[in-house]
Coordinates of C-alpha atoms in Angstrom, one line a residue:
M1 CA -4.3 -13.8 -12.0
G2 CA -4.4 -15.9 -8.9
E3 CA -5.4 -14.6 -5.5
S4 CA -2.5 -16.2 -3.7
C5 CA 0.4 -14.7 -5.6
I6 CA 1.3 -11.5 -7.5
P7 CA 1.8 -11.7 -11.3
T8 CA 5.3 -12.1 -12.8
V9 CA 6.2 -10.2 -16.0
D10 CA 8.9 -11.2 -18.4
L11 CA 10.6 -8.0 -19.5
S12 CA 12.8 -9.6 -22.1
P13 CA 10.6 -8.4 -25.0
C14 CA 11.4 -4.8 -23.9
F15 CA 15.0 -5.3 -24.9
R16 CA 14.2 -6.7 -28.3
E17 CA 12.7 -4.7 -31.2
D18 CA 10.9 -7.6 -32.9
D19 CA 8.7 -9.0 -30.1
E20 CA 5.5 -7.0 -30.3
D21 CA 3.4 -9.8 -28.9
G22 CA 5.6 -10.2 -25.9
M23 CA 5.5 -6.4 -25.3
K24 CA 1.7 -6.4 -25.6
K25 CA 1.4 -9.3 -23.0
A26 CA 3.8 -7.5 -20.6
K27 CA 1.8 -4.3 -20.8
E28 CA -1.5 -6.1 -20.3
I29 CA -0.3 -7.9 -17.1
I30 CA 1.3 -4.7 -15.7
G31 CA -1.8 -2.6 -16.5
Q32 CA -4.1 -5.0 -14.8
A33 CA -1.9 -5.4 -11.8
C34 CA -1.5 -1.7 -11.3
S35 CA -5.3 -1.0 -11.7
E36 CA -6.1 -3.7 -9.1
Y37 CA -3.5 -3.4 -6.4
G38 CA -0.3 -1.9 -7.6
F39 CA 2.1 -4.9 -7.3
F40 CA 3.9 -7.2 -9.7
Q41 CA 7.2 -9.0 -10.1
V42 CA 9.6 -8.7 -13.1
V43 CA 12.2 -11.2 -14.5
N44 CA 14.7 -10.7 -17.3
H45 CA 14.8 -7.0 -16.2
G46 CA 18.4 -6.3 -17.0
V47 CA 19.8 -6.1 -13.5
P48 CA 22.5 -8.8 -13.3
L49 CA 21.8 -11.6 -10.8
G50 CA 25.4 -11.8 -9.8
L51 CA 25.3 -8.1 -8.8
M52 CA 22.1 -8.6 -6.8
T53 CA 23.6 -11.5 -5.0
R54 CA 26.8 -9.6 -4.2
A55 CA 24.8 -6.7 -2.9
I56 CA 23.0 -8.9 -0.4
E57 CA 26.3 -10.6 0.7
L58 CA 28.0 -7.3 1.3
S59 CA 24.9 -5.9 3.1
K60 CA 25.0 -9.0 5.5
T61 CA 28.7 -8.4 6.1
F62 CA 28.1 -4.7 6.9
F63 CA 25.1 -5.1 9.2
E64 CA 26.1 -8.5 10.8
T65 CA 29.8 -8.3 11.4
L66 CA 30.8 -4.7 11.8
P67 CA 30.5 -3.2 15.3
N68 CA 28.1 -0.3 15.9
E69 CA 30.9 2.3 16.2
E70 CA 32.1 1.3 12.6
K71 CA 28.6 1.6 11.2
L72 CA 28.1 5.0 13.0
K73 CA 31.0 6.4 11.0
C74 CA 28.4 6.7 8.2
V75 CA 26.3 9.2 10.0
P76 CA 23.8 11.0 7.8
N77 CA 24.6 14.4 6.3
S78 CA 22.3 17.3 7.3
G79 CA 20.3 19.0 4.6
A80 CA 19.4 15.9 2.7
P81 CA 15.7 15.2 1.9
L82 CA 16.2 11.9 3.8
P83 CA 19.1 10.9 6.1
A84 CA 21.7 9.4 3.8
G85 CA 24.2 7.0 5.4
Y86 CA 23.6 4.6 8.2
N87 CA 20.5 4.8 10.4
R88 CA 18.5 2.8 12.8
Q89 CA 14.8 3.1 13.5
P90 CA 14.1 5.0 16.8
E91 CA 13.4 2.8 19.9
Q92 CA 9.8 4.1 20.0
S93 CA 9.2 3.1 16.4
P94 CA 7.1 0.0 15.7
D95 CA 9.4 -0.7 12.7
K96 CA 12.4 -2.9 13.7
N97 CA 15.2 -2.4 11.2
E98 CA 18.5 -0.6 10.4
Y99 CA 19.4 0.6 7.0
L100 CA 22.0 2.2 4.8
L101 CA 20.6 4.9 2.4
M102 CA 22.1 6.5 -0.6
F103 CA 21.1 9.0 -3.3
P104 CA 22.4 8.9 -6.9
P105 CA 26.2 8.2 -7.0
A106 CA 27.0 11.7 -8.2
S107 CA 25.2 13.2 -5.1
N108 CA 27.4 15.0 -2.5
L109 CA 24.9 13.9 0.1
N110 CA 26.1 10.3 0.2
V111 CA 28.1 8.9 3.1
Y112 CA 29.6 5.5 2.2
P113 CA 31.0 2.9 4.5
Q114 CA 34.7 2.1 4.2
N115 CA 34.0 -1.6 4.9
P116 CA 33.4 -4.1 3.6
P117 CA 35.7 -3.5 0.6
H118 CA 34.0 -2.9 -2.7
F119 CA 30.6 -2.1 -1.0
R120 CA 30.5 1.4 -2.4
E121 CA 31.3 0.1 -5.9
V122 CA 28.5 -2.5 -5.9
L123 CA 26.0 0.0 -4.5
E124 CA 26.7 2.5 -7.2
Q125 CA 26.5 -0.1 -9.9
I126 CA 23.2 -1.5 -8.8
F127 CA 21.8 2.0 -8.4
A128 CA 22.7 2.8 -12.0
Y129 CA 20.9 -0.4 -13.2
F130 CA 17.8 0.5 -11.1
T131 CA 17.7 4.0 -12.6
K132 CA 17.7 2.5 -16.2
L133 CA 14.9 0.1 -15.2
G134 CA 12.9 3.0 -13.7
V135 CA 13.0 4.8 -17.1
L136 CA 11.7 1.6 -18.8
I137 CA 8.9 0.9 -16.2
E138 CA 7.9 4.5 -16.3
S139 CA 7.5 4.3 -20.1
I140 CA 5.4 1.1 -19.8
L141 CA 3.2 2.7 -17.1
S142 CA 2.6 5.8 -19.4
Q143 CA 1.5 3.5 -22.2
C144 CA -0.7 1.4 -19.9
L145 CA -2.4 4.7 -18.9
G146 CA -3.0 5.6 -22.5
L147 CA -0.4 8.4 -22.4
P148 CA 2.5 8.9 -24.8
S149 CA 5.4 6.6 -23.8
N150 CA 7.6 9.5 -22.8
F151 CA 4.9 11.4 -20.8
L152 CA 6.0 10.4 -17.3
K153 CA 9.7 10.8 -18.2
E154 CA 9.1 14.4 -19.3
F155 CA 7.0 15.0 -16.2
N156 CA 9.6 13.4 -13.9
H157 CA 13.0 14.1 -15.6
D158 CA 15.0 15.1 -12.5
R159 CA 16.6 12.0 -10.9
S160 CA 18.3 13.8 -8.0
W161 CA 15.8 12.7 -5.4
D162 CA 15.9 9.0 -6.3
F163 CA 17.3 6.9 -3.4
M164 CA 18.1 3.3 -2.4
A165 CA 18.2 1.6 1.0
G166 CA 19.9 -1.6 2.0
L167 CA 17.9 -2.9 4.9
H168 CA 18.5 -5.3 7.8
Y169 CA 15.5 -6.6 9.8
F170 CA 16.1 -8.1 13.2
P171 CA 14.8 -11.5 14.0
A172 CA 11.2 -11.6 15.3
T173 CA 10.7 -12.0 19.0
E174 CA 7.9 -14.0 20.8
A175 CA 6.1 -10.7 21.5
E176 CA 6.2 -9.0 18.1
N177 CA 7.3 -9.5 14.4
N178 CA 6.7 -6.2 12.8
G179 CA 9.5 -5.2 10.3
I180 CA 7.7 -2.3 8.6
T181 CA 4.1 -1.3 9.4
E182 CA 1.6 -1.5 6.6
H183 CA 1.9 1.5 4.3
E184 CA 2.0 2.8 0.8
D185 CA 5.1 4.2 -0.8
G186 CA 4.9 8.0 -1.4
N187 CA 7.1 8.0 -4.5
C188 CA 6.5 7.0 -8.1
I189 CA 7.8 3.4 -8.5
T190 CA 9.6 1.1 -6.1
F191 CA 11.9 -1.9 -6.8
V192 CA 12.6 -4.5 -4.1
F193 CA 14.6 -7.6 -3.9
Q194 CA 14.9 -9.7 -0.8
D195 CA 16.9 -12.6 0.5
E196 CA 15.5 -16.1 1.1
A197 CA 14.0 -15.1 4.4
G198 CA 11.1 -13.4 2.7
G199 CA 8.7 -11.4 4.8
L200 CA 7.3 -8.9 2.3
E201 CA 3.5 -9.0 2.1
V202 CA 1.0 -7.2 -0.1
R203 CA -2.7 -6.6 0.7
R204 CA -5.2 -7.5 -1.9
N205 CA -9.0 -7.7 -1.4
G206 CA -8.4 -7.3 2.4
K207 CA -6.0 -10.3 2.6
W208 CA -2.2 -10.3 3.1
I209 CA -0.4 -12.2 0.3
P210 CA 3.2 -13.2 1.0
V211 CA 5.6 -12.3 -1.8
I212 CA 7.7 -15.5 -2.0
P213 CA 11.4 -14.7 -2.8
T214 CA 12.2 -15.9 -6.4
R215 CA 15.8 -16.0 -7.4
G216 CA 16.6 -13.1 -9.8
S217 CA 13.2 -11.5 -9.7
L218 CA 12.4 -7.9 -8.6
V219 CA 9.2 -6.8 -7.0
V220 CA 7.7 -3.6 -8.4
N221 CA 5.1 -1.5 -6.8
V222 CA 3.3 1.7 -7.8
G223 CA 3.5 4.6 -5.3
D224 CA 1.2 7.5 -4.3
V225 CA 2.4 9.9 -7.0
I226 CA 1.2 7.6 -9.8
Q227 CA -2.1 7.0 -8.0
V228 CA -2.7 10.8 -7.7
L229 CA -1.6 11.6 -11.3
S230 CA -3.9 8.8 -12.6
N231 CA -6.8 10.0 -10.4
N232 CA -7.0 6.5 -8.8
N233 CA -6.8 4.6 -12.2
F234 CA -3.6 3.0 -10.8
K235 CA -3.4 1.9 -7.2
S236 CA -0.6 2.7 -4.7
A237 CA 0.2 -0.7 -3.2
T238 CA -0.4 -1.4 0.5
H239 CA 2.3 -3.6 1.9
R240 CA 4.3 -4.5 5.0
V241 CA 7.2 -6.5 6.2
V242 CA 6.8 -9.3 8.7
R243 CA 10.1 -10.4 10.4
P244 CA 10.8 -14.1 10.4
K245 CA 11.6 -15.9 13.6
S246 CA 15.2 -16.9 14.5
K247 CA 16.8 -15.2 11.4
S248 CA 17.5 -11.8 10.1
R249 CA 16.1 -10.5 6.8
Y250 CA 18.0 -8.5 4.2
S251 CA 16.6 -6.6 1.3
Y252 CA 17.2 -3.6 -1.0
A253 CA 14.5 -1.1 -2.0
F254 CA 15.1 1.5 -4.7
F255 CA 12.7 4.5 -4.9
Y256 CA 12.3 6.0 -8.3
N257 CA 11.3 9.4 -7.0
L258 CA 10.0 12.9 -7.8
H259 CA 11.9 16.1 -7.1
G260 CA 10.6 17.8 -3.9
D261 CA 9.6 21.0 -5.7
K262 CA 7.3 19.2 -8.1
W263 CA 3.6 20.0 -7.9
V264 CA 1.4 16.9 -7.9
E265 CA -2.2 16.7 -8.8
P266 CA -4.5 14.5 -11.0
L267 CA -3.7 14.9 -14.7
Q268 CA -6.3 16.6 -16.9
Q269 CA -6.3 13.5 -19.1
F270 CA -8.1 11.7 -16.2
T271 CA -10.2 14.6 -15.0
K272 CA -11.1 17.6 -17.2
D273 CA -10.7 15.8 -20.5
I274 CA -13.1 13.0 -19.6
G275 CA -15.5 14.9 -17.4
E276 CA -14.2 13.3 -14.1
A277 CA -13.8 15.2 -10.9
P278 CA -10.3 15.2 -9.4
K279 CA -10.0 12.9 -6.4
Y280 CA -7.1 14.8 -4.8
R281 CA -6.2 18.4 -4.2
G282 CA -2.7 19.4 -5.5
F283 CA 0.4 19.5 -3.3
R284 CA 4.1 20.2 -3.3
Y285 CA 5.8 16.8 -3.2
K286 CA 8.4 17.7 -0.5
E287 CA 5.6 18.8 1.8
Y288 CA 4.0 15.4 1.6
Q289 CA 7.4 13.8 2.2
E290 CA 7.9 15.9 5.3
L291 CA 4.6 14.8 6.7
R292 CA 5.5 11.1 6.0
M293 CA 8.9 11.6 7.7
R294 CA 7.1 12.9 10.8
N295 CA 5.1 9.5 10.9
K296 CA 8.5 7.9 11.5
T297 CA 10.2 10.4 13.9
H298 CA 7.0 11.1 15.9
P299 CA 4.8 8.0 15.5
P300 CA 1.1 8.8 16.0
S301 CA -0.7 7.3 18.9
T302 CA -3.3 5.6 16.7
P303 CA -3.1 4.2 13.2
E304 CA -5.8 6.5 12.1
D305 CA -3.5 9.5 12.7
V306 CA -0.8 8.3 10.3
I307 CA -0.5 10.7 7.3
R308 CA -1.2 8.9 4.0
I309 CA -2.2 10.1 0.6
T310 CA -5.8 10.3 1.8
H311 CA -4.7 13.5 3.5
Y312 CA -5.1 15.2 0.1
A313 CA -8.3 13.3 -0.9
L314 CA -11.3 15.3 -2.0
N315 CA -14.8 14.3 -1.3
T316 CA -16.3 13.7 -4.7
S317 CA -19.5 12.1 -3.7

């Protein structure tokens, strides 16, 4: 596995019943990537390339051509775990982007744009494909951790907190190029695809590695929930977005999530059963999400004050 790129996994064996060698290879690559730094790319993943391309095209139309008053018709609903609909990062935020966020298509929290035509239809279709892929990757992660293949699915069976964001990053200026500050995702699994502008970077061994956009591929990263459940056997990926100069960046991120009322703590399979001390104290998932949201709405004055999963870390030395 080269230092200068993240591994690519061919998922086509997962859709065939007679390719045990292909499945074994896929699981080996995913297991190693997750134990080292939590990032990998997948191809032949079942999400149609044409749908991904159409989603990027419609996102560009929405963010680039519609006036602000039209975008603001999609104002977020109150009462949602996150603000569904159109939103823009606060002026004081170091992150420079605007986004359209949605929950599962059946959710009554969603606020869809009326324009461009067919945007809602495409968003709902791609959301459904990502949900199916989430179930597959969840099963593979379970097996890579030595758990029954349906373990994480049974632990995390409520899909109502899953969400997807279509993002537009403004062109970099001479003074700064931050799109999203370095962070880890708080959820279980994240899928990302980006346009040709690129900008996504992952940190490995203290170095930032650009994730070069590859047509039809999806970037997958493990989030904080999996890191805690596995008691640090799998790593939550540290990543950021660097905005390119003189051009906008468009991407989609799908967050395979956990319901807010779920209790999260290291599984006994990685602690009590093997004589290992838990590396985290338990917490209610929505409480952690509220702390992370406060990072965005009230940015801390220093990076050290940003709430991360280390907030729940136990001193096991």
